[in-house]
Short mmCIF file of C-alpha atoms in Angstrom, two decimals:
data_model
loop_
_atom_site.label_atom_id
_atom_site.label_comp_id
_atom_site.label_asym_id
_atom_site.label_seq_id
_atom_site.Cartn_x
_atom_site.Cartn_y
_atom_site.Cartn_z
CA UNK A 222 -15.74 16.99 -24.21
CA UNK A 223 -13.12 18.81 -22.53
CA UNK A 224 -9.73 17.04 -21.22
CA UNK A 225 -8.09 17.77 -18.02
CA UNK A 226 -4.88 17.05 -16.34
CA UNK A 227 -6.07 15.31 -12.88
CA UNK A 228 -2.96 14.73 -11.37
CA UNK A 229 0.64 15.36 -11.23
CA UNK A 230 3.82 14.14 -9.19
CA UNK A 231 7.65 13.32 -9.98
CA UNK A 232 10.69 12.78 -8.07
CA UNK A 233 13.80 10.76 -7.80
CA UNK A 234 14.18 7.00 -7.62
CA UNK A 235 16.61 4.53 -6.40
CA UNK A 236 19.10 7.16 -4.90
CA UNK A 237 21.60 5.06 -3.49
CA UNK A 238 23.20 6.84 -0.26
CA UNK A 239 26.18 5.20 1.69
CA UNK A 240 27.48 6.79 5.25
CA UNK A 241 30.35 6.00 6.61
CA UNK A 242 30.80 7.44 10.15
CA UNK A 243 34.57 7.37 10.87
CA UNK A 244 34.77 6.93 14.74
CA UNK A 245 38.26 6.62 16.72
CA UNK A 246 37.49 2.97 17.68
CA UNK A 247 36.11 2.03 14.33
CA UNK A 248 33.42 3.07 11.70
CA UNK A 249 29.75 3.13 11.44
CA UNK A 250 28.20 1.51 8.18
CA UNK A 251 24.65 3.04 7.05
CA UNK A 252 23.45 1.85 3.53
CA UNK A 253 20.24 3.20 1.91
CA UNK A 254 17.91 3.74 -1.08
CA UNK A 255 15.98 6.59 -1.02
CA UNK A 256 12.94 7.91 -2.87
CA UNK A 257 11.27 11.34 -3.41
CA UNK A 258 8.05 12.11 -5.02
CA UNK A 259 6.39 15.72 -4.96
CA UNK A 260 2.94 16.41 -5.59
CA UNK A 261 1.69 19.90 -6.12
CA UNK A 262 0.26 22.64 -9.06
CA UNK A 263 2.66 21.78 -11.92
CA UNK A 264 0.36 22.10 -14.41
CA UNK A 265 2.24 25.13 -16.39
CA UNK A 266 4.89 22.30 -17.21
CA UNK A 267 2.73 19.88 -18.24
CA UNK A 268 0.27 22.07 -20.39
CA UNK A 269 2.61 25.02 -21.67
CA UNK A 270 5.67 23.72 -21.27
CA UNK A 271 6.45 26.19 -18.65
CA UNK A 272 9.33 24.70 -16.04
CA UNK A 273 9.88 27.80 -13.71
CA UNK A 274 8.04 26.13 -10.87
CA UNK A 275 9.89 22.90 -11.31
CA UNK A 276 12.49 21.86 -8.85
CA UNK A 277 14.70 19.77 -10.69
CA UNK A 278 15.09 16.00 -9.75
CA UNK A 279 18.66 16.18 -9.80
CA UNK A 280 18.31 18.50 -7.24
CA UNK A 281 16.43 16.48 -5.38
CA UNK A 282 19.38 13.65 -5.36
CA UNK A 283 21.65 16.70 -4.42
CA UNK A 284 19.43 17.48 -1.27
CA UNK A 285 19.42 13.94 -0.34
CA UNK A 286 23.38 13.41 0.07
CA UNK A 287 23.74 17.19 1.65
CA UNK A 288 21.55 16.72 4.36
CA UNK A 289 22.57 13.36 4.97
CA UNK A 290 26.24 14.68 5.26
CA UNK A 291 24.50 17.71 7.49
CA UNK A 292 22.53 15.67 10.01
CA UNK A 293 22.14 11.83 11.48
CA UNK A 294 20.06 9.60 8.83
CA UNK A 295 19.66 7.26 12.12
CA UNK A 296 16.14 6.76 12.69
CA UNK A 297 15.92 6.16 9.02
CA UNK A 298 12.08 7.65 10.16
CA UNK A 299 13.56 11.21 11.37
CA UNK A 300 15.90 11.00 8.05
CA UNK A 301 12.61 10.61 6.06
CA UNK A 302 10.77 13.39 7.89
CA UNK A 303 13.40 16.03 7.73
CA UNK A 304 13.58 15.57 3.80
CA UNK A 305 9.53 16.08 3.66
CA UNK A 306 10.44 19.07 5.70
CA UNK A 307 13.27 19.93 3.38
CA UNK A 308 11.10 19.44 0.08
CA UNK A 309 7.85 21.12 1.32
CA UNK A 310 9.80 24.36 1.74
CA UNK A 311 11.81 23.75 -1.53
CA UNK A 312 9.13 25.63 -4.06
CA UNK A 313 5.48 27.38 -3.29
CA UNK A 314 4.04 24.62 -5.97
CA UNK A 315 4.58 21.75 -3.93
CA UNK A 316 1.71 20.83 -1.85
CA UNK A 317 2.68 17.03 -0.44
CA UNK A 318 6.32 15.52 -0.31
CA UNK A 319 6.77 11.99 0.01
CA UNK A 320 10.15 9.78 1.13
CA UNK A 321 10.72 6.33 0.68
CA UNK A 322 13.39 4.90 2.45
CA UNK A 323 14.67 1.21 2.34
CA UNK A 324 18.12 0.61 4.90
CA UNK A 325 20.23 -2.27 3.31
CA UNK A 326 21.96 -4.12 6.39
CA UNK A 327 25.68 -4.70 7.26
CA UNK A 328 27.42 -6.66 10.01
CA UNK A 329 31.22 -6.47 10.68
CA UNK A 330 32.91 -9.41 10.22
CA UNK A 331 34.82 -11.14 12.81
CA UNK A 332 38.44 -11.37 13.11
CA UNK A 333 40.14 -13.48 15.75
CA UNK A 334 36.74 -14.07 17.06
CA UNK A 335 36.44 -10.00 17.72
CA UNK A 336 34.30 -7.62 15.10
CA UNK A 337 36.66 -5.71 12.93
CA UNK A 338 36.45 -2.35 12.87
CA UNK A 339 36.15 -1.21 9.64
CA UNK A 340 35.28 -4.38 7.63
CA UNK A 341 31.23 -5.47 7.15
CA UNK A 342 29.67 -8.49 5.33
CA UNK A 343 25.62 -8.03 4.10
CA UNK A 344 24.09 -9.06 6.82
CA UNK A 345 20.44 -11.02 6.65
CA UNK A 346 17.29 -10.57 8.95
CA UNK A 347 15.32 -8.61 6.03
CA UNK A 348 15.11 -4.74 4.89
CA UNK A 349 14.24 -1.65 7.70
CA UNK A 350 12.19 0.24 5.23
CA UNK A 351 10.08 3.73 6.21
CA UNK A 352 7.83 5.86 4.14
CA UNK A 353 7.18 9.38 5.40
CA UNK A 354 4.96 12.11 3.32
CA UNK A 355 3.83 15.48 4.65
CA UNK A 356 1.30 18.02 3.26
CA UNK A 357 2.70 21.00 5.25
CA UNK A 358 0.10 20.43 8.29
CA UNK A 359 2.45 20.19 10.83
CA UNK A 360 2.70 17.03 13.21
CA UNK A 361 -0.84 16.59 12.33
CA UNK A 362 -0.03 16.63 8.38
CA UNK A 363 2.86 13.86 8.69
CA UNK A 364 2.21 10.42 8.05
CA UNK A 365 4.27 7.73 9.07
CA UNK A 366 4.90 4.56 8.09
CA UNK A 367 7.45 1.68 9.07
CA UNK A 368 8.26 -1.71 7.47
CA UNK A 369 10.09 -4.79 6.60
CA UNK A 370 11.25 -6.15 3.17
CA UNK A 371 12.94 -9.57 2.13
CA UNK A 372 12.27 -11.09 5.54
CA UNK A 373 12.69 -14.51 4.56
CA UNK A 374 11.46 -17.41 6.89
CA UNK A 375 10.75 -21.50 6.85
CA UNK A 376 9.67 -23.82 9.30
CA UNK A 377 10.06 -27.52 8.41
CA UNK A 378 7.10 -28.52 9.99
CA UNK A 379 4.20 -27.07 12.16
CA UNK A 380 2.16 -26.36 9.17
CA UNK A 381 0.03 -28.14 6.93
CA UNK A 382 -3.07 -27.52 4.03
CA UNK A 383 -6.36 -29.53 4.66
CA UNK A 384 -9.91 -29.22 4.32
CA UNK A 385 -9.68 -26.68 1.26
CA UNK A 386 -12.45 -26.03 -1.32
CA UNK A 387 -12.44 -28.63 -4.00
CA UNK A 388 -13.82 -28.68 -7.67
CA UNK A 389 -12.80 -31.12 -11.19
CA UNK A 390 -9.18 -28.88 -11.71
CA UNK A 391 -8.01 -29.86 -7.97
CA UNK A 392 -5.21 -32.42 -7.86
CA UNK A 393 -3.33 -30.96 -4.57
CA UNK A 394 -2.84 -33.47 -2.04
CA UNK A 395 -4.33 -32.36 1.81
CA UNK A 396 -1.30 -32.85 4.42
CA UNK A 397 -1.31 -31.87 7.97
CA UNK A 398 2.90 -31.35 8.19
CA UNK A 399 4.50 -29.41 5.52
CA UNK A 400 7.26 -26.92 5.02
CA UNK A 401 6.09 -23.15 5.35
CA UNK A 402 8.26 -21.00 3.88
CA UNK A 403 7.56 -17.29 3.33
CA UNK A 404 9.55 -13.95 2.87
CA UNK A 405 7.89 -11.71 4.68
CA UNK A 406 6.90 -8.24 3.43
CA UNK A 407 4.97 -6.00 6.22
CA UNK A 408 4.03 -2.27 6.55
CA UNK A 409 2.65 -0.88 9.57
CA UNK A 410 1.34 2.23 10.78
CA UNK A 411 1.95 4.17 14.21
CA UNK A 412 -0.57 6.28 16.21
CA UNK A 413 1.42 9.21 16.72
CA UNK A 414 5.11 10.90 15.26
CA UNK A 415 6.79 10.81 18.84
CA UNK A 416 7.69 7.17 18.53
CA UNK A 417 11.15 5.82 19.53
CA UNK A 418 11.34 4.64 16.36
CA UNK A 419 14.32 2.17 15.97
CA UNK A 420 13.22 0.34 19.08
CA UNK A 421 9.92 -0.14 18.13
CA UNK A 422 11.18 -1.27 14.76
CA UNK A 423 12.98 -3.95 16.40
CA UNK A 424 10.41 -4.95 18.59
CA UNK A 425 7.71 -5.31 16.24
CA UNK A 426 10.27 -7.31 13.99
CA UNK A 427 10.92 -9.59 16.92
CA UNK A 428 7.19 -10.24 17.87
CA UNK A 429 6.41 -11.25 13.71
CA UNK A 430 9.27 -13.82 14.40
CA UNK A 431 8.25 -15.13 17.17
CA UNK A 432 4.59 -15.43 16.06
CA UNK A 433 5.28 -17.34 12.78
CA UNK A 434 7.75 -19.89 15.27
CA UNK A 435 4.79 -19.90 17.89
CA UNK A 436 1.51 -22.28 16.47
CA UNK A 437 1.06 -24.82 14.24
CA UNK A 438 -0.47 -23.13 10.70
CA UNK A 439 -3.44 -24.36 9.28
CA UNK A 440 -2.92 -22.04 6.44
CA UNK A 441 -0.65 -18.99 5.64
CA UNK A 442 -3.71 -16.98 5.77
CA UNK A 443 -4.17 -17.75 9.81
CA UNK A 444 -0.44 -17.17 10.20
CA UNK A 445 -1.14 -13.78 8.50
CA UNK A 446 -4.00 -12.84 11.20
CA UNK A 447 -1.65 -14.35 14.31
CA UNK A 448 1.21 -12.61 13.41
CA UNK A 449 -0.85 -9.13 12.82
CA UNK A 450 -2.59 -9.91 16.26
CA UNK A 451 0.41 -10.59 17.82
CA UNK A 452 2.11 -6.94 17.01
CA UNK A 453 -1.05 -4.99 17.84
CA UNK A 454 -1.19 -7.14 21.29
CA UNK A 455 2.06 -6.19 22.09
CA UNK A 456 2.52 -2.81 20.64
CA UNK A 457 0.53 -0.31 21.77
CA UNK A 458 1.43 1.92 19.14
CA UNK A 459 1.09 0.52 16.02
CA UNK A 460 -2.30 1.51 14.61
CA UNK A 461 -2.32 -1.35 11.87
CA UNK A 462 0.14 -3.72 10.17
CA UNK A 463 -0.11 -5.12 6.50
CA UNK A 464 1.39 -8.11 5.44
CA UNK A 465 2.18 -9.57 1.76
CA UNK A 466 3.62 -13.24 1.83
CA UNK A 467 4.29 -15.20 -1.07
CA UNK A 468 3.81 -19.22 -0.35
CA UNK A 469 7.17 -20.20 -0.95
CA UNK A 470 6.42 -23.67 -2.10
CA UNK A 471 8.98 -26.90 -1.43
CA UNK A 472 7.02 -30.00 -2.47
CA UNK A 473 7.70 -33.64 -1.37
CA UNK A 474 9.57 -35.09 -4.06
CA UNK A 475 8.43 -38.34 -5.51
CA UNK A 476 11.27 -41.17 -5.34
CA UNK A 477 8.92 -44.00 -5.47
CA UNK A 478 9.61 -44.85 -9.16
CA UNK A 479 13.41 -45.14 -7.38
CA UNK A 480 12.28 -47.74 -5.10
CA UNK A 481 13.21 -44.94 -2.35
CA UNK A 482 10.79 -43.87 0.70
CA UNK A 483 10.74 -40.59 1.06
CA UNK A 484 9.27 -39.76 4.77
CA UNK A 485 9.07 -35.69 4.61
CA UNK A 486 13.34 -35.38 4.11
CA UNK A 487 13.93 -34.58 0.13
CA UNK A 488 11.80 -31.61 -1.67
CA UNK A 489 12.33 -29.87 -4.20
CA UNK A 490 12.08 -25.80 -3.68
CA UNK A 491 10.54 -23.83 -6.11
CA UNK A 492 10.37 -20.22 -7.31
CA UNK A 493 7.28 -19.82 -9.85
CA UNK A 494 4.51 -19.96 -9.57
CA UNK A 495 3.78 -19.32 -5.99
CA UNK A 496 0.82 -18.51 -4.05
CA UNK A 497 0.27 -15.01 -2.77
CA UNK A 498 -1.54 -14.47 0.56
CA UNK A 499 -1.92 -10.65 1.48
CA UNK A 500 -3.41 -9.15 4.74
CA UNK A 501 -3.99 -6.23 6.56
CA UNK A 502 -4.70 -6.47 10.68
CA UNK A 503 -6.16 -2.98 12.75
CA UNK A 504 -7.36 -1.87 15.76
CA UNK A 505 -11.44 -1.29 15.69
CA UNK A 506 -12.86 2.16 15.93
CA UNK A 507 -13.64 2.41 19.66
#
């Protein structure tokens, strides 16, 4: 039996880029994590130890920083492309680049009742978070990909859990109004690279709101499918969208044995375990 090396890749993780863009009237706060993977013919490193085709993955971190200092990293998309640009032309082994890119939000905080100009605080609302890989194709050979992370959401009623399969290890209560609390983690796909990207981000964020506030939920599961319906419905082009939602459970805490009513008002949140509903929603082949 003969053995094989099937597939290689490496890159750099977690590079953590700040920009500051010092304007007369105040500064500009951009705050990302960035991730590179190359895939190509590095075999002679793996097998005979050779690393001549091998760009190193500190260089890779270098690259990062330099073009960010060079050009806008606003689309976080257009960032993402250029460095699959950058990396496809960085050595003749490398046959497919790949960028992940997570943007960390900030908000200025207020003085006087006016935002300051140089001072932010985290700000909420969830992760912008793009993945762009390129095989050296051209527009045809990019892929990209747009998303949200740590999108966390509740609605104190409009929800319930009823008329669920049953068997000798079920002890869950049905109820028809329930907290639904989720943080939302979705990935979708455009039809084409021209996209204005940042607006369309936005948008697509806004509709996923607006469709988990919009019904009552028979399940997470149909939320899933509205929500997914809802951004293909409004935006023409997203191709697809992907959800992951963990059922962030808060359970009706018992304060009978306290001689207390408790009509839907005191739960008690919980962490582990939860439930895990995942999703994907697409346009049909015409």
């Amino acid at each position: 039996m003969s053995i094989v090396l099937s597939h290689t890749g490496y890159g750099k993780s977690e590079i953590r880029l700040v920009k500051v863009t010092r304007r007369r009237h105040g500064h500009d706060l951009r705050d990302l994590t960035v991730g590179v993977k190359l895939e190509g013919d590095f075999d002679a490193a793996y097998v005979d130890a050779d690393n001549t085709g091998l760009l190193t993955t500190d260089t890779m971190r270098n690259a990062v920083y330099a073009l960010a200092k060079e050009r806008p990293i606003d689309p976080i998309e257009s960032f993402g492309r250029r460095l699959v640009d950058h990396f496809l032309g960085a050595g003749a082994g490398v046959t497919r680049a790949r960028v992940d890119i997570s943007e960390h939000p900030w908000a200025r905080l207020e003085v006087g009742g006016r935002p300051h100009e140089h001072a932010f605080q985290r700000a909420g609302g969830g992760n912008r978070v793009a993945t762009v890989a390129g095989d050296g194709g051209g527009v045809d050979g990019i892929q990209i990909e747009a998303g949200i992370d740590d999108l966390l959401v509740l609605k104190t009623t409009g929800s319930g859990w009823e008329g669920f399969l049953r068997d000798r290890f079920t002890a869950l209560p049905e109820t028809s109004d329930r907290i639904l609390a989720t943080i939302i983690t979705a990935r979708w796909s455009y039809n084409g690279p021209e996209i204005e990207f940042t607006a369309a981000w936005r948008a697509v964020r806004q509709t996923i709101l607006e469709a988990f506030c919009d019904h009552y939920s028979p399940s997470v599961q149909f939320t899933l499918h509205h929500m997914g319906k809802a951004v293909l419905d409004a935006r023409p082009e997203v191709e697809r969208i992907s959800f992951s939602l963990p059922n962030k459970h808060h359970l009706l805490y018992d304060l009978e044995r306290f001689g207390l009513e408790n009509k839907n008002e005191i739960f008690q949140a919980t962490d582990e375990p939860y439930g895990l509903i995942e999703g994907t929603v697409e346009r049909s082949p015409a």
